[in-house]
Short mmCIF file of C-alpha atoms in Angstrom, two decimals:
data_model
loop_
_atom_site.label_atom_id
_atom_site.label_comp_id
_atom_site.label_asym_id
_atom_site.label_seq_id
_atom_site.Cartn_x
_atom_site.Cartn_y
_atom_site.Cartn_z
CA MET A 1 48.70 6.24 37.66
CA HIS A 2 46.48 7.57 40.38
CA ASN A 3 44.47 5.21 42.50
CA ILE A 4 42.20 7.74 44.21
CA LEU A 5 39.89 10.32 42.69
CA ILE A 6 38.28 12.88 44.98
CA ASN A 7 35.46 14.65 43.17
CA GLY A 8 37.21 13.67 39.97
CA GLN A 9 40.65 14.93 40.94
CA PRO A 10 43.64 12.82 42.00
CA GLY A 11 44.23 13.16 45.72
CA GLU A 12 44.87 11.34 48.96
CA ARG A 13 43.28 13.52 51.61
CA ILE A 14 39.85 14.91 52.34
CA ALA A 15 38.66 17.79 54.48
CA VAL A 16 38.28 16.96 58.19
CA THR A 17 34.90 18.70 57.98
CA ASP A 18 33.48 15.90 55.81
CA ARG A 19 30.36 14.41 57.35
CA ALA A 20 31.44 10.88 56.42
CA LEU A 21 34.17 11.28 59.01
CA HIS A 22 31.96 12.82 61.70
CA TYR A 23 28.78 10.77 61.33
CA GLY A 24 29.30 8.11 58.68
CA ASP A 25 26.90 10.28 56.70
CA GLY A 26 27.17 8.59 53.31
CA LEU A 27 27.16 5.40 51.27
CA PHE A 28 29.58 3.10 49.54
CA GLU A 29 29.88 0.43 46.87
CA THR A 30 32.61 -2.16 46.42
CA ILE A 31 32.88 -3.22 42.80
CA ALA A 32 34.82 -5.92 40.95
CA VAL A 33 36.24 -4.39 37.78
CA ILE A 34 37.48 -6.93 35.23
CA ASN A 35 39.34 -5.63 32.16
CA GLY A 36 37.90 -2.20 32.77
CA SER A 37 34.33 -3.46 33.01
CA PRO A 38 32.60 -3.06 36.38
CA ARG A 39 30.56 -6.18 37.16
CA PHE A 40 26.97 -5.70 38.30
CA TRP A 41 27.29 -2.00 37.46
CA GLU A 42 23.58 -1.30 37.11
CA ARG A 43 22.82 -2.99 40.40
CA HIS A 44 25.62 -1.16 42.20
CA ILE A 45 24.57 2.24 40.89
CA SER A 46 20.91 1.52 41.60
CA ARG A 47 21.65 0.61 45.20
CA LEU A 48 23.84 3.70 45.59
CA HIS A 49 20.98 5.83 44.28
CA ARG A 50 18.46 4.11 46.58
CA GLY A 51 20.80 4.87 49.47
CA CYS A 52 21.18 8.52 48.45
CA GLU A 53 17.41 8.87 48.21
CA ARG A 54 16.95 7.30 51.63
CA LEU A 55 19.51 9.62 53.26
CA GLY A 56 18.51 12.70 51.25
CA ILE A 57 21.89 13.06 49.56
CA PRO A 58 21.86 14.43 45.98
CA LEU A 59 22.39 11.59 43.51
CA PRO A 60 25.81 11.39 41.88
CA ASP A 61 25.73 11.48 38.10
CA ARG A 62 25.94 7.87 36.94
CA THR A 63 27.72 8.65 33.67
CA LEU A 64 30.37 10.64 35.51
CA LEU A 65 30.85 7.89 38.08
CA ARG A 66 31.13 5.27 35.34
CA GLU A 67 33.82 7.36 33.64
CA GLU A 68 35.76 7.76 36.86
CA VAL A 69 35.61 4.03 37.58
CA GLY A 70 36.86 3.35 34.05
CA GLN A 71 39.61 5.93 34.41
CA ILE A 72 40.94 4.55 37.67
CA ALA A 73 40.76 0.91 36.57
CA CYS A 74 41.96 1.33 32.99
CA ASN A 75 45.33 -0.37 33.34
CA GLU A 76 44.21 -3.31 35.48
CA ALA A 77 43.15 -6.78 34.40
CA ALA A 78 41.25 -7.15 37.64
CA CYS A 79 40.84 -4.73 40.52
CA VAL A 80 38.41 -3.57 43.15
CA VAL A 81 36.95 -0.09 42.96
CA LYS A 82 35.31 1.35 46.02
CA ILE A 83 33.01 4.33 45.67
CA ILE A 84 32.10 6.50 48.64
CA VAL A 85 29.48 9.24 48.34
CA SER A 86 29.13 11.42 51.43
CA ARG A 87 26.95 14.41 52.26
CA GLY A 88 30.12 16.48 52.00
CA SER A 89 31.41 19.08 54.41
CA GLY A 90 29.35 20.72 57.10
CA GLY A 91 29.57 22.53 60.39
CA ARG A 92 29.19 20.99 63.81
CA GLY A 93 25.87 19.30 64.49
CA TYR A 94 23.74 16.56 62.97
CA ARG A 95 21.52 18.81 60.92
CA PRO A 96 22.48 18.56 57.24
CA PRO A 97 23.66 21.86 55.73
CA ALA A 98 21.13 23.84 53.71
CA VAL A 99 23.25 23.46 50.60
CA VAL A 100 24.75 20.00 50.22
CA GLU A 101 27.80 19.43 48.02
CA PRO A 102 28.42 15.69 48.19
CA THR A 103 31.92 14.27 48.27
CA ARG A 104 32.60 11.59 45.66
CA LEU A 105 35.52 9.21 46.25
CA VAL A 106 36.60 6.58 43.74
CA MET A 107 39.40 4.35 45.02
CA ARG A 108 41.23 1.44 43.45
CA TYR A 109 42.45 -1.59 45.42
CA PRO A 110 44.14 -4.82 44.31
CA PHE A 111 41.79 -7.68 43.58
CA PRO A 112 42.08 -10.04 46.58
CA ASP A 113 43.89 -13.31 45.86
CA TYR A 114 41.28 -15.59 47.37
CA PRO A 115 42.18 -19.29 47.13
CA LEU A 116 40.14 -20.96 44.37
CA SER A 117 39.30 -23.76 46.80
CA ARG A 118 36.89 -21.46 48.59
CA ALA A 119 34.56 -21.57 45.59
CA THR A 120 34.96 -25.32 45.05
CA GLU A 121 35.42 -26.93 48.47
CA GLY A 122 33.75 -24.24 50.52
CA ILE A 123 34.63 -22.24 53.60
CA GLU A 124 34.17 -22.32 57.35
CA LEU A 125 31.73 -19.88 58.96
CA ARG A 126 31.19 -18.78 62.50
CA VAL A 127 28.16 -17.21 64.15
CA CYS A 128 29.18 -13.82 65.61
CA ASP A 129 28.29 -12.59 69.08
CA THR A 130 27.93 -8.97 67.96
CA PRO A 131 24.26 -8.47 67.11
CA LEU A 132 22.83 -6.26 64.40
CA GLY A 133 20.58 -3.46 65.57
CA CYS A 134 17.32 -3.17 63.65
CA ASN A 135 16.37 0.05 61.92
CA PRO A 136 14.12 -0.07 58.84
CA ARG A 137 15.34 3.42 57.84
CA LEU A 138 18.86 2.10 57.39
CA ALA A 139 18.16 -1.48 56.31
CA GLY A 140 19.16 -2.73 52.88
CA ILE A 141 21.33 0.22 51.86
CA LYS A 142 25.12 0.23 52.02
CA HIS A 143 25.65 3.18 54.36
CA LEU A 144 28.87 4.09 56.13
CA ASN A 145 27.78 3.21 59.69
CA ARG A 146 29.61 -0.10 59.88
CA LEU A 147 30.81 -0.44 63.47
CA GLU A 148 28.69 -3.55 63.94
CA GLN A 149 30.56 -5.27 61.11
CA VAL A 150 33.91 -4.03 62.45
CA LEU A 151 33.16 -5.44 65.90
CA ALA A 152 31.89 -8.72 64.45
CA ARG A 153 34.99 -9.12 62.26
CA SER A 154 37.16 -8.39 65.30
CA GLU A 155 35.76 -11.40 67.12
CA TRP A 156 38.05 -13.99 65.55
CA ASP A 157 41.66 -14.37 64.42
CA ASP A 158 41.51 -18.00 63.32
CA GLU A 159 42.46 -17.84 59.63
CA ARG A 160 40.50 -21.03 58.94
CA VAL A 161 37.28 -19.16 59.64
CA VAL A 162 36.57 -17.06 56.59
CA GLU A 163 33.30 -15.33 57.37
CA GLY A 164 31.03 -14.58 60.32
CA ILE A 165 27.26 -14.65 60.27
CA MET A 166 25.42 -11.94 62.17
CA LEU A 167 22.06 -12.26 63.90
CA ASP A 168 19.53 -9.65 64.87
CA SER A 169 18.61 -9.28 68.53
CA GLU A 170 15.80 -11.81 68.12
CA GLY A 171 18.13 -14.53 66.85
CA HIS A 172 17.32 -14.31 63.17
CA LEU A 173 20.05 -14.90 60.62
CA VAL A 174 20.70 -11.66 58.73
CA ASP A 175 23.89 -11.70 56.70
CA GLY A 176 27.65 -12.16 56.90
CA THR A 177 29.98 -9.35 57.94
CA MET A 178 30.77 -8.84 54.23
CA SER A 179 28.35 -11.14 52.41
CA ASN A 180 24.77 -12.31 52.10
CA LEU A 181 23.61 -15.69 53.31
CA PHE A 182 21.64 -18.42 51.54
CA LEU A 183 20.42 -21.76 52.85
CA VAL A 184 18.85 -24.66 51.01
CA ILE A 185 16.17 -26.21 53.23
CA ASP A 186 14.05 -29.08 51.92
CA GLY A 187 15.14 -28.12 48.41
CA VAL A 188 14.03 -24.51 48.79
CA LEU A 189 16.55 -21.69 48.36
CA CYS A 190 16.11 -19.48 51.43
CA THR A 191 17.64 -16.10 52.23
CA PRO A 192 16.85 -13.71 55.09
CA GLU A 193 14.54 -10.83 54.30
CA LEU A 194 16.33 -7.57 55.02
CA SER A 195 13.66 -5.00 55.79
CA ARG A 196 14.92 -4.36 59.34
CA CYS A 197 18.69 -4.76 59.02
CA GLY A 198 21.37 -6.07 56.68
CA VAL A 199 22.60 -5.05 53.25
CA GLU A 200 20.86 -6.03 50.02
CA GLY A 201 23.83 -7.36 48.08
CA VAL A 202 24.08 -7.06 44.31
CA VAL A 203 24.84 -10.78 43.92
CA ARG A 204 21.98 -11.62 46.27
CA ALA A 205 19.64 -9.63 44.02
CA THR A 206 21.07 -11.36 40.93
CA LEU A 207 20.60 -14.80 42.50
CA ILE A 208 17.02 -14.00 43.48
CA ASP A 209 16.30 -13.02 39.86
CA LEU A 210 18.04 -16.13 38.53
CA ALA A 211 16.13 -18.42 40.89
CA GLN A 212 12.84 -16.87 39.79
CA GLN A 213 13.74 -17.11 36.10
CA GLN A 214 14.87 -20.73 36.44
CA GLY A 215 12.00 -21.92 38.58
CA ILE A 216 14.18 -22.67 41.60
CA PRO A 217 11.91 -22.66 44.67
CA LEU A 218 12.75 -19.50 46.63
CA ARG A 219 11.79 -18.20 50.04
CA ILE A 220 12.74 -14.72 51.30
CA ALA A 221 11.71 -14.59 54.95
CA PRO A 222 12.94 -14.18 58.51
CA ILE A 223 15.05 -17.27 59.32
CA LYS A 224 15.90 -18.30 62.87
CA VAL A 225 19.51 -19.29 63.55
CA VAL A 226 18.41 -22.81 64.53
CA MET A 227 17.44 -23.37 60.88
CA LEU A 228 21.16 -23.61 60.05
CA ALA A 229 21.06 -27.12 61.49
CA ARG A 230 18.27 -28.04 59.08
CA ALA A 231 19.99 -26.77 55.93
CA GLU A 232 21.20 -29.20 53.26
CA GLU A 233 23.37 -26.52 51.71
CA VAL A 234 24.64 -23.12 52.84
CA PHE A 235 26.49 -20.47 50.89
CA VAL A 236 27.50 -16.82 51.07
CA SER A 237 27.70 -14.29 48.25
CA ASN A 238 29.12 -10.90 47.45
CA ALA A 239 30.33 -8.89 44.49
CA LEU A 240 33.97 -9.94 44.81
CA ILE A 241 33.62 -13.60 45.76
CA GLY A 242 30.52 -14.53 43.79
CA ILE A 243 29.34 -17.63 45.66
CA TRP A 244 31.32 -19.48 48.31
CA PRO A 245 29.76 -22.69 49.59
CA VAL A 246 29.93 -23.22 53.35
CA ASN A 247 31.27 -26.57 54.50
CA ARG A 248 31.30 -25.92 58.20
CA CYS A 249 29.81 -23.66 60.83
CA GLY A 250 30.83 -24.51 64.37
CA GLU A 251 29.85 -28.16 64.89
CA LEU A 252 27.66 -28.25 61.80
CA ARG A 253 28.98 -29.75 58.55
CA PHE A 254 27.57 -29.07 55.07
CA THR A 255 28.32 -30.56 51.67
CA VAL A 256 28.76 -28.48 48.53
CA GLY A 257 25.43 -29.40 47.00
CA PRO A 258 23.58 -29.27 43.70
CA VAL A 259 21.63 -26.04 44.24
CA THR A 260 24.80 -24.16 45.14
CA GLY A 261 26.59 -25.63 42.12
CA ARG A 262 23.75 -24.75 39.80
CA LEU A 263 23.64 -21.15 41.03
CA GLN A 264 27.42 -20.84 40.68
CA ALA A 265 27.07 -21.97 37.06
CA LEU A 266 24.15 -19.63 36.39
CA LEU A 267 26.06 -16.73 37.94
CA ALA A 268 29.14 -17.51 35.83
CA THR A 269 27.00 -17.60 32.69
CA THR A 270 25.41 -14.29 33.60
CA LEU A 271 28.83 -12.72 34.10
CA GLU A 272 30.19 -14.15 30.84
CA SER A 273 27.19 -12.91 28.90
CA GLY A 274 27.82 -9.42 30.20
CA ASP A 275 24.36 -9.23 31.75
CA ALA A 276 25.72 -8.59 35.23
CA MET B 1 45.89 30.53 65.09
CA HIS B 2 45.10 27.02 63.99
CA ASN B 3 41.71 25.56 64.72
CA ILE B 4 42.45 21.94 63.84
CA LEU B 5 45.14 19.62 65.17
CA ILE B 6 45.63 16.26 63.47
CA ASN B 7 47.78 14.01 65.63
CA GLY B 8 49.09 17.18 67.21
CA GLN B 9 49.93 18.97 63.98
CA PRO B 10 47.99 21.82 62.38
CA GLY B 11 46.12 20.59 59.32
CA GLU B 12 42.83 20.52 57.49
CA ARG B 13 42.81 17.19 55.67
CA ILE B 14 43.09 13.55 56.62
CA ALA B 15 43.97 10.43 54.64
CA VAL B 16 41.08 8.94 52.66
CA THR B 17 42.18 5.57 54.07
CA ASP B 18 41.05 6.56 57.58
CA ARG B 19 38.58 4.07 59.01
CA ALA B 20 36.45 6.85 60.49
CA LEU B 21 35.56 7.77 56.92
CA HIS B 22 34.93 4.20 55.73
CA TYR B 23 33.13 2.71 58.74
CA GLY B 24 32.64 5.39 61.36
CA ASP B 25 35.27 3.39 63.24
CA GLY B 26 35.95 5.75 66.12
CA LEU B 27 34.62 7.98 68.87
CA PHE B 28 34.08 11.64 69.59
CA GLU B 29 33.57 14.16 72.37
CA THR B 30 32.09 17.64 72.15
CA ILE B 31 33.43 19.84 74.93
CA ALA B 32 32.60 23.32 76.19
CA VAL B 33 35.86 25.15 76.89
CA ILE B 34 35.48 28.30 78.98
CA ASN B 35 38.55 30.51 79.45
CA GLY B 36 40.76 27.62 78.45
CA SER B 37 39.17 25.23 80.92
CA PRO B 38 37.31 22.24 79.45
CA ARG B 39 34.12 21.65 81.41
CA PHE B 40 33.39 18.11 82.57
CA TRP B 41 36.87 17.11 81.40
CA GLU B 42 37.19 14.00 83.54
CA ARG B 43 33.81 12.74 82.44
CA HIS B 44 34.55 13.42 78.77
CA ILE B 45 37.90 11.66 78.86
CA SER B 46 36.47 8.74 80.84
CA ARG B 47 33.70 8.22 78.31
CA LEU B 48 36.20 8.46 75.46
CA HIS B 49 38.33 5.81 77.15
CA ARG B 50 35.30 3.58 77.76
CA GLY B 51 34.47 3.90 74.08
CA CYS B 52 38.04 3.06 73.03
CA GLU B 53 38.01 0.00 75.26
CA ARG B 54 34.68 -1.13 73.85
CA LEU B 55 35.88 -0.78 70.26
CA GLY B 56 39.39 -2.07 70.91
CA ILE B 57 41.10 1.19 69.94
CA PRO B 58 44.31 2.09 71.84
CA LEU B 59 43.57 4.77 74.43
CA PRO B 60 44.77 8.27 73.61
CA ASP B 61 47.06 9.78 76.22
CA ARG B 62 44.91 11.98 78.42
CA THR B 63 47.67 14.44 79.27
CA LEU B 64 48.49 14.92 75.61
CA LEU B 65 44.82 15.40 74.72
CA ARG B 66 44.41 17.91 77.52
CA GLU B 67 47.40 19.87 76.23
CA GLU B 68 46.04 19.89 72.70
CA VAL B 69 42.63 21.08 73.87
CA GLY B 70 44.33 23.86 75.82
CA GLN B 71 46.49 24.78 72.87
CA ILE B 72 43.61 25.06 70.42
CA ALA B 73 41.34 26.95 72.82
CA CYS B 74 43.94 29.24 74.39
CA ASN B 75 42.77 32.52 72.87
CA GLU B 76 39.04 32.00 73.30
CA ALA B 77 36.78 33.11 76.13
CA ALA B 78 34.33 30.37 75.17
CA CYS B 79 34.52 27.79 72.42
CA VAL B 80 33.59 24.25 71.56
CA VAL B 81 36.32 21.67 71.10
CA LYS B 82 35.44 18.44 69.36
CA ILE B 83 37.77 15.47 69.70
CA ILE B 84 37.63 12.54 67.29
CA VAL B 85 39.68 9.41 67.89
CA SER B 86 39.55 6.88 65.06
CA ARG B 87 41.19 3.51 64.54
CA GLY B 88 43.37 5.22 61.94
CA SER B 89 44.17 4.12 58.42
CA GLY B 90 43.65 0.64 57.12
CA GLY B 91 43.18 -1.36 53.95
CA ARG B 92 39.87 -2.43 52.47
CA GLY B 93 37.72 -4.64 54.69
CA TYR B 94 36.18 -4.50 58.13
CA ARG B 95 38.93 -6.37 59.91
CA PRO B 96 41.01 -3.96 61.99
CA PRO B 97 44.66 -3.79 60.94
CA ALA B 98 47.15 -5.83 62.98
CA VAL B 99 48.94 -2.65 64.02
CA VAL B 100 46.58 0.20 64.87
CA GLU B 101 47.79 3.79 64.82
CA PRO B 102 44.79 5.84 65.91
CA THR B 103 44.04 9.21 64.38
CA ARG B 104 43.52 12.01 66.89
CA LEU B 105 41.62 15.11 65.76
CA VAL B 106 41.14 18.18 67.97
CA MET B 107 38.93 20.83 66.37
CA ARG B 108 37.76 24.22 67.59
CA TYR B 109 34.33 25.66 66.79
CA PRO B 110 32.60 28.88 67.90
CA PHE B 111 30.47 28.54 70.99
CA PRO B 112 26.85 28.52 69.75
CA ASP B 113 24.88 31.67 70.55
CA TYR B 114 21.86 29.96 72.02
CA PRO B 115 19.15 32.38 73.22
CA LEU B 116 19.20 32.63 77.02
CA SER B 117 15.43 32.15 77.02
CA ARG B 118 15.92 28.48 76.26
CA ALA B 119 17.32 27.94 79.74
CA THR B 120 14.70 30.11 81.45
CA GLU B 121 11.45 29.73 79.51
CA GLY B 122 12.19 26.36 77.94
CA ILE B 123 12.07 24.89 74.47
CA GLU B 124 9.74 22.99 72.20
CA LEU B 125 10.43 19.33 71.50
CA ARG B 126 9.14 16.92 68.92
CA VAL B 127 9.07 13.13 68.91
CA CYS B 128 11.04 11.88 65.91
CA ASP B 129 9.86 9.16 63.52
CA THR B 130 13.37 7.78 62.98
CA PRO B 131 13.82 5.00 65.52
CA LEU B 132 17.02 4.05 67.30
CA GLY B 133 18.30 0.55 66.65
CA CYS B 134 19.28 -1.37 69.77
CA ASN B 135 22.75 -2.80 70.18
CA PRO B 136 24.21 -3.23 73.67
CA ARG B 137 27.72 -3.35 72.17
CA LEU B 138 27.36 0.22 70.95
CA ALA B 139 25.05 1.66 73.61
CA GLY B 140 26.21 4.45 75.91
CA ILE B 141 29.42 5.34 74.09
CA LYS B 142 29.79 8.27 71.73
CA HIS B 143 30.83 6.45 68.57
CA LEU B 144 30.90 7.86 65.06
CA ASN B 145 27.95 5.87 63.63
CA ARG B 146 25.42 8.69 63.81
CA LEU B 147 23.17 8.28 60.77
CA GLU B 148 20.17 7.75 63.01
CA GLN B 149 20.70 11.17 64.57
CA VAL B 150 21.29 12.74 61.16
CA LEU B 151 18.04 11.30 59.82
CA ALA B 152 16.13 12.31 62.94
CA ARG B 153 17.47 15.88 62.78
CA SER B 154 16.51 16.02 59.09
CA GLU B 155 12.86 15.43 59.95
CA TRP B 156 12.02 19.03 60.76
CA ASP B 157 12.81 22.54 59.58
CA ASP B 158 10.55 24.46 61.94
CA GLU B 159 12.97 26.70 63.84
CA ARG B 160 10.58 26.82 66.81
CA VAL B 161 11.28 23.15 67.45
CA VAL B 162 14.67 22.96 69.10
CA GLU B 163 15.20 19.27 69.75
CA GLY B 164 13.77 15.90 68.76
CA ILE B 165 13.30 12.93 71.05
CA MET B 166 14.13 9.50 69.69
CA LEU B 167 12.45 6.24 70.61
CA ASP B 168 13.65 2.67 70.34
CA SER B 169 11.67 0.24 68.22
CA GLU B 170 9.56 -0.73 71.24
CA GLY B 171 8.42 2.82 71.86
CA HIS B 172 10.68 3.65 74.79
CA LEU B 173 12.03 7.16 75.17
CA VAL B 174 15.82 7.05 74.72
CA ASP B 175 17.36 10.49 74.26
CA GLY B 176 17.33 13.58 72.09
CA THR B 177 19.23 13.81 68.82
CA MET B 178 21.93 15.76 70.68
CA SER B 179 20.88 15.60 74.33
CA ASN B 180 19.70 13.39 77.16
CA LEU B 181 16.15 13.41 78.43
CA PHE B 182 14.78 13.76 81.95
CA LEU B 183 11.18 13.67 83.20
CA VAL B 184 9.78 14.46 86.60
CA ILE B 185 6.90 12.06 87.31
CA ASP B 186 5.13 12.15 90.68
CA GLY B 187 8.10 14.08 92.06
CA VAL B 188 10.63 11.49 90.92
CA LEU B 189 13.43 12.47 88.54
CA CYS B 190 13.32 9.87 85.76
CA THR B 191 15.74 9.28 82.89
CA PRO B 192 15.86 6.41 80.38
CA GLU B 193 18.35 3.65 81.07
CA LEU B 194 20.74 3.38 78.15
CA SER B 195 22.02 -0.19 78.11
CA ARG B 196 20.59 -0.96 74.66
CA CYS B 197 20.91 2.36 72.82
CA GLY B 198 21.56 6.05 73.40
CA VAL B 199 24.55 8.04 74.59
CA GLU B 200 25.48 8.42 78.27
CA GLY B 201 25.92 12.19 78.39
CA VAL B 202 28.40 13.85 80.71
CA VAL B 203 25.77 16.23 82.10
CA ARG B 204 23.35 13.31 82.53
CA ALA B 205 26.00 11.53 84.63
CA THR B 206 26.61 14.73 86.63
CA LEU B 207 22.89 15.18 87.28
CA ILE B 208 22.52 11.57 88.38
CA ASP B 209 25.35 12.09 90.87
CA LEU B 210 23.87 15.40 92.08
CA ALA B 211 20.42 13.86 92.55
CA GLN B 212 21.89 11.04 94.59
CA GLN B 213 24.00 13.42 96.70
CA GLN B 214 21.04 15.74 97.33
CA GLY B 215 18.49 13.05 98.03
CA ILE B 216 16.37 13.84 95.00
CA PRO B 217 14.29 10.72 94.23
CA LEU B 218 15.74 9.21 91.06
CA ARG B 219 14.65 6.45 88.73
CA ILE B 220 16.80 5.17 85.83
CA ALA B 221 14.63 2.77 83.89
CA PRO B 222 12.99 2.06 80.54
CA ILE B 223 10.30 4.73 80.02
CA LYS B 224 7.48 4.35 77.51
CA VAL B 225 6.74 7.37 75.32
CA VAL B 226 3.21 7.62 76.79
CA MET B 227 4.79 8.63 80.09
CA LEU B 228 5.55 12.04 78.59
CA ALA B 229 1.88 12.87 79.12
CA ARG B 230 2.24 12.06 82.81
CA ALA B 231 5.33 14.21 83.42
CA GLU B 232 5.11 17.34 85.57
CA GLU B 233 8.42 18.58 84.22
CA VAL B 234 10.62 17.63 81.28
CA PHE B 235 14.10 18.80 80.40
CA VAL B 236 17.04 17.94 78.16
CA SER B 237 20.74 18.20 78.91
CA ASN B 238 24.09 18.20 77.19
CA ALA B 239 27.59 19.54 77.67
CA LEU B 240 26.99 22.76 75.74
CA ILE B 241 23.48 23.66 76.82
CA GLY B 242 23.53 22.44 80.40
CA ILE B 243 19.81 22.05 81.12
CA TRP B 244 17.00 23.30 78.91
CA PRO B 245 13.50 22.90 80.29
CA VAL B 246 10.88 21.69 77.84
CA ASN B 247 7.67 23.73 77.67
CA ARG B 248 6.01 21.89 74.82
CA CYS B 249 6.09 18.62 72.94
CA GLY B 250 3.43 18.30 70.25
CA GLU B 251 0.09 18.89 72.01
CA LEU B 252 1.59 18.48 75.47
CA ARG B 253 2.46 21.54 77.56
CA PHE B 254 4.89 21.62 80.49
CA THR B 255 5.82 24.26 83.01
CA VAL B 256 9.36 25.05 84.06
CA GLY B 257 9.16 23.42 87.47
CA PRO B 258 10.99 23.30 90.78
CA VAL B 259 13.01 20.12 90.20
CA THR B 260 14.37 21.45 86.91
CA GLY B 261 15.19 24.79 88.53
CA ARG B 262 16.91 23.12 91.45
CA LEU B 263 19.05 20.97 89.16
CA GLN B 264 19.95 24.00 87.04
CA ALA B 265 21.16 25.74 90.19
CA LEU B 266 23.07 22.68 91.40
CA LEU B 267 24.70 22.30 87.99
CA ALA B 268 25.69 25.98 87.96
CA THR B 269 27.23 25.63 91.42
CA THR B 270 29.13 22.53 90.33
CA LEU B 271 30.50 24.38 87.32
CA GLU B 272 31.44 27.44 89.36
CA SER B 273 33.21 25.34 91.96
CA GLY B 274 35.32 23.78 89.22
CA ASP B 275 34.12 20.28 90.10
CA ALA B 276 32.71 19.61 86.63
#
């Protein structure tokens, strides 16, 4: 069984001329695949396409990608499939080549064995020192320029701290190194708006839809870091973890509260119904 | 003759697990090599080391790198050698692996056949719409997260426009997509300070040193884009082009002036003396 497909073919190496290597000139998706079925598939592929449009990279065929994900995950009860789409090979220099032949990588990884307690009792967060630069042209999409996240994740070794929250240069909460951030403040579900930096997560989008459908008060807006101290509940989300409540961030303590619990239940129902 | 060395060995492909591909987790240098001699070698290797220190990547051995550059360029009168140093292979996730084995790429490219008139009559610039995000942790070094430059260079196809100037989100001049920027304003040589974004070019550093040695009035400071209209002279610099005067930027016209000419001569002397 192969665990890497490069433009549909088994392989382990790519050309050193690939622009993903030189410039991070591409996009990625990290997908939970359960019994061969990729969760949140439509949202993943939509974000990948939005990213390709933003960067001017030809869109990968979604049927082909779906087949390759199925092929690589076919013998696994649960695995992670990462897709990378780059602008492909080019010469020296930033200017994209006149004819672009994107590189399509589909890679399988083991599903991480996260302790179940993270979803029930919650996790500890930290606030990272590494700031996020703001650039509306790159905000929201899941591009390959991820040094800020690498530096932020390098800030701590303490295994008790599970995730780090990143701020923009003006001290707004943006997202976690690998997750989106939600706060419940005065009963309102709040999440940072991401028009200047951050990644628009597929679970974040699902939770926004669920909150709107269920009449849960929702606010998508810039949120200053000091608002953490005013939150009744805090949680993080991504496509592999779903929702993890936050029980601690530095000196602040949070309880696993009713809004978080309700959204966990709604998300589970959505996943079970196959709507995700 | 090989034109690519991967960790010292001839090759054309690297592992898809390399973190340069996934996150742009590394650094690069683009070096003019003339008759086997890499110009500005000490400045290139110093910047590469500064970048490695900033990102927490083990420093490549400078003697080994110098040998590999010599080896790959040995039969060429003039060529470009690009070095990439990445954090090497890793698993999924931003966290750097506990044991890092950097990847070292040394690649040869033809020396570009720029028209000589660019250095004598000057070039046309544009001001790009793509802004530069600000992040002091990434400023100055030549890291592999270059989507901003790719997007900026994608903005125009007009072959008469040779370079694009990029601004930060507050409207300060920062640098060109592939060069640094200098203005002469009221007889003072001015260049943007680069503590929040931009790349500290090796020729920029050389010119700063030359100006100080020669008593040329120098100002390194934030410069608003409107100051372009007040400049008597404008030029751009990098390791391959040296200095190109700017004769036009949008509606603005500039002459190739005495400060630019003097610095071109000083730079040529420095290169001839082998001090670069």
